[in-house]
Short mmCIF file of C-alpha atoms and ligand atoms in Angstrom, two decimals:
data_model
loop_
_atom_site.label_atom_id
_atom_site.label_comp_id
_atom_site.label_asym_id
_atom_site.label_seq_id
_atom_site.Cartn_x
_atom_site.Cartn_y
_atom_site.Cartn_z
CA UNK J 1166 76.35 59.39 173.61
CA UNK J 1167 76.96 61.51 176.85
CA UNK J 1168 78.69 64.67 175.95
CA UNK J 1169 81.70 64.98 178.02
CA UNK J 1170 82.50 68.83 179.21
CA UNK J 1171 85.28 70.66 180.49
CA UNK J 1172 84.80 73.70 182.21
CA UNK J 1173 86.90 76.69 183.47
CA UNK J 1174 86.25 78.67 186.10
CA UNK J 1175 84.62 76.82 189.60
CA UNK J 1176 83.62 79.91 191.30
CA UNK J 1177 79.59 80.42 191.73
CA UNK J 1178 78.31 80.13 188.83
CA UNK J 1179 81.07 77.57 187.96
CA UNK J 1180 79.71 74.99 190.27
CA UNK J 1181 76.21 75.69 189.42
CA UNK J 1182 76.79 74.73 186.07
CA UNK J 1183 79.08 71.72 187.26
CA UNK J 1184 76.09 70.88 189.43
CA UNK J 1185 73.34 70.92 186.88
CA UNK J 1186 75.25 69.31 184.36
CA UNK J 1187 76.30 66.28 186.40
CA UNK J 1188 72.87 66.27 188.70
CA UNK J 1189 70.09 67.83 186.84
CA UNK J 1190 70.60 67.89 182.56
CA UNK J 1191 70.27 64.89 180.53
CA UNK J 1192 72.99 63.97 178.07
CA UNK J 1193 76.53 65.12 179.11
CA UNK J 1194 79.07 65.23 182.32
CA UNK J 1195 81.16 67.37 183.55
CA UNK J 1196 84.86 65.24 182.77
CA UNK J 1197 87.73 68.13 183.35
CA UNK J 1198 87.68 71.25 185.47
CA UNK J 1199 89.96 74.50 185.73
CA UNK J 1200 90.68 77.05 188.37
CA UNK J 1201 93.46 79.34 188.45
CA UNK J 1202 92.56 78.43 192.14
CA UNK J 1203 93.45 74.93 191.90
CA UNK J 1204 92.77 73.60 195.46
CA UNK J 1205 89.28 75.85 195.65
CA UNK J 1206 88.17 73.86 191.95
CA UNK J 1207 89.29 70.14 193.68
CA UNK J 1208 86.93 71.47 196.95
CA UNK J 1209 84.34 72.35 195.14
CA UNK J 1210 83.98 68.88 193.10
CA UNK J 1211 84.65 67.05 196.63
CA UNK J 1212 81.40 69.25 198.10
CA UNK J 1213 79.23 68.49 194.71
CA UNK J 1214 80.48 65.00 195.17
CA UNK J 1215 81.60 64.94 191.27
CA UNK J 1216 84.90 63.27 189.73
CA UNK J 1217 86.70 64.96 187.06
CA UNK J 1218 90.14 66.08 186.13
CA UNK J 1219 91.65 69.04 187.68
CA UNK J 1220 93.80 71.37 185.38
CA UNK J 1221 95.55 74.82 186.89
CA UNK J 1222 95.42 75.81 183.47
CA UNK J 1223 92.05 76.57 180.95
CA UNK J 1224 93.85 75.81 177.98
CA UNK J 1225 94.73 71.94 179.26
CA UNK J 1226 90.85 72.02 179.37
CA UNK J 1227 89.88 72.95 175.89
CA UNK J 1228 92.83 70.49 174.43
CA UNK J 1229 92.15 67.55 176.73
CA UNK J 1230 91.15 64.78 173.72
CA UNK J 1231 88.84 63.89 176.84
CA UNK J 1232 87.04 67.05 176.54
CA UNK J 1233 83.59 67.72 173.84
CA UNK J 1234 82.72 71.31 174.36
CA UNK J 1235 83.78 73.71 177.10
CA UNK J 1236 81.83 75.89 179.71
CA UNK J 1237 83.65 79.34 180.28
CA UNK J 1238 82.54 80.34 184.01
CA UNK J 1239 85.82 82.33 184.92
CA UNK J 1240 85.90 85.99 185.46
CA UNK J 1241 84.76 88.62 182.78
CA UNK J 1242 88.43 89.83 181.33
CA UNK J 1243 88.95 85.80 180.77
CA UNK J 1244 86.18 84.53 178.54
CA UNK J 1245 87.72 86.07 174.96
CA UNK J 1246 90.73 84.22 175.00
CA UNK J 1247 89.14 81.12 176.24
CA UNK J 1248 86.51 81.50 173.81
CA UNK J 1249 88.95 82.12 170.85
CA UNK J 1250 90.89 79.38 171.95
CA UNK J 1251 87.57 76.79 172.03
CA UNK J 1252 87.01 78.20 168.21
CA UNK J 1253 90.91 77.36 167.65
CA UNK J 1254 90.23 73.65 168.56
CA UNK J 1255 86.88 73.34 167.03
CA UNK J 1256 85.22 72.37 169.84
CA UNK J 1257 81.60 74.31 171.11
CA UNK J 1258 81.99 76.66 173.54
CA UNK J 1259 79.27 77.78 175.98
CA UNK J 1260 80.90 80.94 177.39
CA UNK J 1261 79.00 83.09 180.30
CA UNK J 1262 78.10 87.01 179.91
CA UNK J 1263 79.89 89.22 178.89
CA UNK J 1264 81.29 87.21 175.77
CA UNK J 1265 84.48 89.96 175.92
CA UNK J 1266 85.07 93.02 177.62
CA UNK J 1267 84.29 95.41 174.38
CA UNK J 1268 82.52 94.98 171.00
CA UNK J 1269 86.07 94.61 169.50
CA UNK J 1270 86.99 92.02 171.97
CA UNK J 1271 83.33 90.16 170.95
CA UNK J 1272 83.97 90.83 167.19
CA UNK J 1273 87.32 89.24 167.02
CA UNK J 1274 85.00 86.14 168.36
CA UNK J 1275 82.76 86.76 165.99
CA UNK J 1276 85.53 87.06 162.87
CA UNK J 1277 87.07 83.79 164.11
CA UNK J 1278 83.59 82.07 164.05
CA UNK J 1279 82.90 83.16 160.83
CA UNK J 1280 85.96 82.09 159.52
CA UNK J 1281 85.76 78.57 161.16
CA UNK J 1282 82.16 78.15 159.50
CA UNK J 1283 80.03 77.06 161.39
CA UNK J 1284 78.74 78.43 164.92
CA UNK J 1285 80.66 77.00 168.01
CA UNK J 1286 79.50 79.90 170.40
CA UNK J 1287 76.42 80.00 172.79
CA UNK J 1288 77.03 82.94 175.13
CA UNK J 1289 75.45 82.82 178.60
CA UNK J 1290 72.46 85.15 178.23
CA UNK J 1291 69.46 82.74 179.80
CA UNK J 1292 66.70 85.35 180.07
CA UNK J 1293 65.57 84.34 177.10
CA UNK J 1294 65.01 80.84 178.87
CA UNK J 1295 63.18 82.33 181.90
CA UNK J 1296 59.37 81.42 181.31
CA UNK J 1297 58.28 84.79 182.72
CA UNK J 1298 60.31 86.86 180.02
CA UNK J 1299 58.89 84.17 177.37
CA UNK J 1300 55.15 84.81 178.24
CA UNK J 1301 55.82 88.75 177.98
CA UNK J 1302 57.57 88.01 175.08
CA UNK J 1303 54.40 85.96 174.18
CA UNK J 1304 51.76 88.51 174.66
CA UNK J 1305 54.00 91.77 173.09
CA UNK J 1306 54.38 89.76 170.36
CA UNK J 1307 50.75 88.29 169.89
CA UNK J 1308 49.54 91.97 170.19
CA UNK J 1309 47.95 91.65 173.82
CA UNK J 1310 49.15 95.13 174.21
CA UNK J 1311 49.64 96.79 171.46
CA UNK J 1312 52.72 97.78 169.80
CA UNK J 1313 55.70 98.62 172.86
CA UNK J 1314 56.56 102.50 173.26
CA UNK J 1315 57.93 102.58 176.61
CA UNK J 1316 59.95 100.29 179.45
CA UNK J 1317 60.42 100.87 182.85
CA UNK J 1318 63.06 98.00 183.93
CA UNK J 1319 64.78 97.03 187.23
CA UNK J 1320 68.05 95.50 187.92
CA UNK J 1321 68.91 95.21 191.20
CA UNK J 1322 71.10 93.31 193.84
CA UNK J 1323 71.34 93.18 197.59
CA UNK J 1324 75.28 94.12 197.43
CA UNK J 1325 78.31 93.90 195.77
CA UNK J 1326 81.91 93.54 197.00
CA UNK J 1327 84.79 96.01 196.57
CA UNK J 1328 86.10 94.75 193.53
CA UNK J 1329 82.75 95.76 191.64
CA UNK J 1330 83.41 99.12 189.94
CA UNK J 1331 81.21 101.86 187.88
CA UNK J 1332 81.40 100.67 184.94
CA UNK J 1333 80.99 96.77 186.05
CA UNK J 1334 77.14 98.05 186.78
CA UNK J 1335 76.82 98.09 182.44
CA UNK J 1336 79.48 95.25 181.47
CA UNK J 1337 78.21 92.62 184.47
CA UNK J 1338 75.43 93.80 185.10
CA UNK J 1339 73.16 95.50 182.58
CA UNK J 1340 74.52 93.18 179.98
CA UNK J 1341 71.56 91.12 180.95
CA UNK J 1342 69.04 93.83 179.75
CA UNK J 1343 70.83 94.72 176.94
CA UNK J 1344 70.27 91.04 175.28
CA UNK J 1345 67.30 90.56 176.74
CA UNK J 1346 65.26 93.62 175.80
CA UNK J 1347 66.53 93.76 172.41
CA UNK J 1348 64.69 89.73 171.90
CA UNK J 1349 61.70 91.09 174.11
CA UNK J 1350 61.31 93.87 171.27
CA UNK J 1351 62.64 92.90 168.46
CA UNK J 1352 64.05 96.16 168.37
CA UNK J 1353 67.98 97.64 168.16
CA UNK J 1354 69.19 100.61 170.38
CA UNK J 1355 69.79 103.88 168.64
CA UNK J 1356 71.12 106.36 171.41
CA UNK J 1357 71.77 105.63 175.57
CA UNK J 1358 72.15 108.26 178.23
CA UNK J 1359 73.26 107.59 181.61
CA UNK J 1360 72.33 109.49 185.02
CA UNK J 1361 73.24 109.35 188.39
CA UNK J 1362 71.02 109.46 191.23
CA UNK J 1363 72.23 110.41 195.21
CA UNK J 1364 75.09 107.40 195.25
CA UNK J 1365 73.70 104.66 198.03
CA UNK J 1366 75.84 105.01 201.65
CA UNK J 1367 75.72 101.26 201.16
CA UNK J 1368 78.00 101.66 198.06
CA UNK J 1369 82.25 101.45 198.04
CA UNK J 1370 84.76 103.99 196.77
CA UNK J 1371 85.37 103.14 193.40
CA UNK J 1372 80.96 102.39 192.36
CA UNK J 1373 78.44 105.01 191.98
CA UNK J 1374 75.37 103.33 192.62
CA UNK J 1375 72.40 103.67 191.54
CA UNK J 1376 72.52 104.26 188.03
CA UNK J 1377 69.52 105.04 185.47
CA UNK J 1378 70.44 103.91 182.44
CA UNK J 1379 67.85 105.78 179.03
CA UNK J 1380 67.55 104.05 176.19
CA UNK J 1381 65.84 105.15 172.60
CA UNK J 1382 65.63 102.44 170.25
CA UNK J 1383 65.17 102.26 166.21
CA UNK J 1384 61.26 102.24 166.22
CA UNK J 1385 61.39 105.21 169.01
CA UNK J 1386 60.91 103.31 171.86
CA UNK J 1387 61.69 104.86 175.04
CA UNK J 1388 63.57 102.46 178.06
CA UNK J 1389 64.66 103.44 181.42
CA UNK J 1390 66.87 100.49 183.44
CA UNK J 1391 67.58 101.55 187.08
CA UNK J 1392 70.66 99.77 188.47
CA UNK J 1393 70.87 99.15 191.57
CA UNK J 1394 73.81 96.67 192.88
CA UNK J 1395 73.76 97.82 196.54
CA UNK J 1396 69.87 97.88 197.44
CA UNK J 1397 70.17 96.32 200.39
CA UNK J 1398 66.55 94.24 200.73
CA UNK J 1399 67.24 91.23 197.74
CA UNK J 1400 67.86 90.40 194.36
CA UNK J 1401 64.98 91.82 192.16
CA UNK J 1402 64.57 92.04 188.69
CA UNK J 1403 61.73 93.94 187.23
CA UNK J 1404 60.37 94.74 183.46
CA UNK J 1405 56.74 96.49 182.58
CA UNK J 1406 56.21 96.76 178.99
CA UNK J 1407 54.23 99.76 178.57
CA UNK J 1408 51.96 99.78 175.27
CA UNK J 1409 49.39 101.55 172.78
CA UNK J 1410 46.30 99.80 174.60
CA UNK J 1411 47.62 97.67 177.83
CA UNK J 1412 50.47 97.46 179.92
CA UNK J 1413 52.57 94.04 180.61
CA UNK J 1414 54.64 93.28 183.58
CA UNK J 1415 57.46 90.62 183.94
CA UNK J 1416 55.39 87.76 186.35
CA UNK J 1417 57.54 87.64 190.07
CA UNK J 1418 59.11 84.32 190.77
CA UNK J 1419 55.70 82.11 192.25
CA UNK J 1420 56.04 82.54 196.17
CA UNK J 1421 53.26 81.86 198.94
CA UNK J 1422 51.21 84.88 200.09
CA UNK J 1423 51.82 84.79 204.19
CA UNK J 1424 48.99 86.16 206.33
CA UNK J 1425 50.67 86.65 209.41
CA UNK J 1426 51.03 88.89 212.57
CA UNK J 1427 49.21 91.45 211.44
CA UNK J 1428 50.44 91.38 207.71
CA UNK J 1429 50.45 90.50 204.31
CA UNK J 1430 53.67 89.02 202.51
CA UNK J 1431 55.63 87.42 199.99
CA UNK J 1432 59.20 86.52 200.14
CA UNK J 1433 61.30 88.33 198.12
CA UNK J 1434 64.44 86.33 196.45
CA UNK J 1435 68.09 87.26 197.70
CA UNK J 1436 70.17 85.50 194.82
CA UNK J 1437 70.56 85.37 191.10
CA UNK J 1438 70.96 81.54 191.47
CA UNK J 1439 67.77 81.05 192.79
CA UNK J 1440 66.17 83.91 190.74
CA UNK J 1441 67.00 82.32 187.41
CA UNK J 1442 67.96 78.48 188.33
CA UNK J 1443 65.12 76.87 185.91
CA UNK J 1444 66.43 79.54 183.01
CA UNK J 1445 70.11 78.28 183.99
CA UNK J 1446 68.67 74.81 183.31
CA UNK J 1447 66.62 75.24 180.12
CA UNK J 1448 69.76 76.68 178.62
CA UNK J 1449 72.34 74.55 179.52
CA UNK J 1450 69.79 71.90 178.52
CA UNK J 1451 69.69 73.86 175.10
CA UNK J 1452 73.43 73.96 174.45
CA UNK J 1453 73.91 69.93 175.18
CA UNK J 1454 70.72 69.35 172.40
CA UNK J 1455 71.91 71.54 170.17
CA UNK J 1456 75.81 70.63 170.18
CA UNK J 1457 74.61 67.09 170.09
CA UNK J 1458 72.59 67.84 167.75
CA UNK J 1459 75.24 69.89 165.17
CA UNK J 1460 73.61 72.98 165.31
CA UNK J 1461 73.70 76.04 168.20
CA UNK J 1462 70.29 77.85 167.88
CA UNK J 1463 70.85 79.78 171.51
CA UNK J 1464 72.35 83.27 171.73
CA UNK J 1465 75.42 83.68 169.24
CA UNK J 1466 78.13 85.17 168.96
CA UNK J 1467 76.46 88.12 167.26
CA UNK J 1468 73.81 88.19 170.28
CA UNK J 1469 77.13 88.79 172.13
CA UNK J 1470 78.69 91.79 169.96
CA UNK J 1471 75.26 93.46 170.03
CA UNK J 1472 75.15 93.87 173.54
CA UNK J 1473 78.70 94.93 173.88
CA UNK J 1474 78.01 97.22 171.45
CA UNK J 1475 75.30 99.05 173.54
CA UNK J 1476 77.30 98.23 176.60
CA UNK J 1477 80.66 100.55 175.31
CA UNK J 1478 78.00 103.43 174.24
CA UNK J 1479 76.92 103.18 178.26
CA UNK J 1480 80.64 103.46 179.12
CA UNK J 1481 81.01 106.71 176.65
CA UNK J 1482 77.61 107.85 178.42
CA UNK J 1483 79.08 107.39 182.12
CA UNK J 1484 81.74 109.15 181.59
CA UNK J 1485 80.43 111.86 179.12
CA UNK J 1486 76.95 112.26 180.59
CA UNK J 1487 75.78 112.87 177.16
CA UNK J 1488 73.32 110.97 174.96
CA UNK J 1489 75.35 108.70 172.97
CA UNK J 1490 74.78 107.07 169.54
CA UNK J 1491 74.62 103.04 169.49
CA UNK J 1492 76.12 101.94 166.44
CA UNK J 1493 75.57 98.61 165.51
CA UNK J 1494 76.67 96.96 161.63
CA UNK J 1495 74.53 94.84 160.06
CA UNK J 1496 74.31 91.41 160.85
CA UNK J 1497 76.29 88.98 158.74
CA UNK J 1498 74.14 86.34 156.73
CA UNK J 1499 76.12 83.69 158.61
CA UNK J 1500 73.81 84.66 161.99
CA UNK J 1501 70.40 84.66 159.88
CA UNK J 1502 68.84 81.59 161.22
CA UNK J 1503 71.25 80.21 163.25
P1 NAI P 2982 83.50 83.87 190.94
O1 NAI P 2982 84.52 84.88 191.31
O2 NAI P 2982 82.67 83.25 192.02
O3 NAI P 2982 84.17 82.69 190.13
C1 NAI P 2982 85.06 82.89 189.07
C2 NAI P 2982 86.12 81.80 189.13
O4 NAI P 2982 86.95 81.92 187.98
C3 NAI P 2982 87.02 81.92 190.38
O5 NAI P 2982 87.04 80.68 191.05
C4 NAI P 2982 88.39 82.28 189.79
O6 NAI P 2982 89.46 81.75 190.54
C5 NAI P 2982 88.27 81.66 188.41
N1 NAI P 2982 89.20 82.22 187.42
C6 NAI P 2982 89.55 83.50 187.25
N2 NAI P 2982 90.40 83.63 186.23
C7 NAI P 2982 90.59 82.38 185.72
C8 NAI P 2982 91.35 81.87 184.65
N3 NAI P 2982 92.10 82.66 183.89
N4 NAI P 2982 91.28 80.54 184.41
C9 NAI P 2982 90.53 79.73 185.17
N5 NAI P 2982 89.79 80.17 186.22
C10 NAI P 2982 89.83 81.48 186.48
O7 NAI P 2982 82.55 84.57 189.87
P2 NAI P 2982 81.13 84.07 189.34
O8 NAI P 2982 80.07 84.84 190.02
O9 NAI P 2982 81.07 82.60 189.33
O10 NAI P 2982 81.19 84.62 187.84
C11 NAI P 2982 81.92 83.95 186.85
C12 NAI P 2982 81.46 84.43 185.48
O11 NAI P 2982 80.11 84.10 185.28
C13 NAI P 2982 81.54 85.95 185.32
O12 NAI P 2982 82.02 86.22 184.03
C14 NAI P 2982 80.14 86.45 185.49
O13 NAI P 2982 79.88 87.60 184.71
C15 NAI P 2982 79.33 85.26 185.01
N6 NAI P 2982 78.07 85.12 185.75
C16 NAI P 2982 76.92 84.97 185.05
C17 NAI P 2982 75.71 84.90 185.70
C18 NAI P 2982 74.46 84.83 184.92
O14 NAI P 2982 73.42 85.20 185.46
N7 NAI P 2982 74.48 84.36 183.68
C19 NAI P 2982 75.62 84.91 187.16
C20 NAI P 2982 76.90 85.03 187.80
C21 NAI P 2982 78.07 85.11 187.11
C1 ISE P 2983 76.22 88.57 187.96
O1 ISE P 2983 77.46 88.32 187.33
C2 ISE P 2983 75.10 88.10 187.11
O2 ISE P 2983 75.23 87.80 185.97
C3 ISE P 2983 73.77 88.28 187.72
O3 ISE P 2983 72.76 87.72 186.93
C4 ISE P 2983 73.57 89.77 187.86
O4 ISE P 2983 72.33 90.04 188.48
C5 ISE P 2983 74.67 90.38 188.71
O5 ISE P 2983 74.50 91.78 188.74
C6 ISE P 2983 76.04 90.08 188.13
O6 ISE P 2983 77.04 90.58 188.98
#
């Protein structure tokens, strides 16, 4: 049975997923797409060369009898509602970072899960899918370095436009670490400071960029993330693990060494699409198997509140320049194992 998708949003990452789904994944197509920019969603599918219903509004999407499970691709203030509404009409949802705005936005997801009974939410956090995070996942957990006491992590991006604000850097942005680095470690956050280096002259009016971002988690590990959204020479993500008898590093995308005019290089990737296109693929791959299958095993709901969570202590941390307390509940039994 091919699993028939709608999807809302045809922006970047929008057509990516449209792309993969249709040209690249086994096992479902991309039948009914939504843009509030209508004639920008119909140009898109005429580019990718795809047929499929065009709807001005999400909610036709999710209530289209045509329609399996949804993709949420549309910007960040969107994907509650559309995610809530998915829940509403039963049907999976695979809804991109951040799952809401706040950890009350991504509990009310949670709550409505919960009471439907079974999970319908994967949210769009695919570094767990990237085989360089999996082998350092692979050797921290197999001991190669002992246990983890400190991380020095990179986030950075050649530029943003004008629209991107201070505290997009943690809810866009960071959002990534904050899933990722609680799977790498198995570990919860217990307090987060945030500091301000000289801002970039290549930054707008409205973003202070860079930002360092200090973590301490529950077993007393120490993390520093340095944000950098504006830095100019490419899109570069970085992670050392730093341990009781080794360090690990996160492996840099493969790329040919290039003797040449008198030096030594490698390229150096400009864009999160080509950064993280096989993780993009091994998790959309992930959500059609498991919805297929009856049962979501990628990042939940929960996964979603968690990082939220440590995302609004960063916001109280901007603004108070304090170190802030992460409080996070315990995790319902409903998330154990699923
Ligand atoms: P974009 O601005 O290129 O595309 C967003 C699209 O959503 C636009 O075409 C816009 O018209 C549409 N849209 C906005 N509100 C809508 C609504 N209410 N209903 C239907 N369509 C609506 O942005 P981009 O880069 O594609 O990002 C989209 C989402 O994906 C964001 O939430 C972003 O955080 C996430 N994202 C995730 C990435 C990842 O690495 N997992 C990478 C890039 C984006
Ligand atoms: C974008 O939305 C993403 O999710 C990218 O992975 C991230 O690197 C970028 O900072 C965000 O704006």
């Amino acid at each position: 049975m091919t699993l028939k998708l709608g999807v809302i949003g045809a922006g970047a990452i929008g057509q990516e997923h449209i792309r993969r789904c249709n040209n690249v994944l086994q096992g479902a197509k991309v039948v009914a797409v939504s843009d509030i920019n209508v004639d920008g969603a119909r140009a898109a599918l005429q580019r990718l060369n795809i047929e499929a219903e065009v709807y001005a509004d999400g909610h036709q999407v999710i209530q289209s009898p045509e329609v399996d499970a949804i993709l949420v691709t549309s910007w960040d203030p969107t994907h509650e509602e559309y995610t809530l509404a998915a829940i509403a009409a039963g049907k999976p949802v695979f809804c991109e970072k951040p799952l809401a705005l706040s950890a009350e936005g991504c509990r009310r997801v949670v709550d409505a899960e919960i009471k439907h009974g079974k999970r319908l939410v994967q949210v769009g956090f695919m570094r767990p899918y990237d085989a360089g995070y999996r082998a350092l996942k692979k050797v921290i957990t197999e001991g190669g370095i002992g246990e983890p006491l400190m991380l020095h992590c990179a986030h950075r991006n050649p530029a943003v436009p004008e629209s991107y604000t201070t505290d997009m850097a943690i809810t866009n942005t960071l959002i990534h670490e904050l899933d990722v680095l609680r799977w790498l470690t198995n570990d919860d956050y217990k307090s987060v400071q945030v500091v301000f280096p000289r801002v970039t002259s290549k930054s707008h009016a409205r973003l202070k960029d860079p930002q360092i971002v200090l973590f301490e988690t529950q077993k007393g590990v120490r993390i520093d993330v340095e944000i950098f959204v504006n830095c100019a020479y490419g899109y570069d993500i970085q992670c050392e693990v730093v341990g009781e008898t080794g360090i690990a590093r996160l492996p840099e995308p493969a790329s040919v060494q290039l003797r040449s005019e008198a030096k030594l290089s490698t390229t150096i990737l400009t864009d999160w699409k080509d950064r993280f296109i096989e993780a993009y693929d091994v998790e959309l791959q992930a959500f059609i198997n498991d919805v297929k299958a009856g049962q979501l095993t990628g990042p939940s709901a929960w996964d979603g509140f968690a990082a939220s969570v440590a995302a609004d202590a960063c916001l109280k941390a901007q603004q108070s320049g304090a170190i802030e307390p992460v409080e996070m509940p315990p995790r319902p039994a409903f998330y154990d194992k699923k």
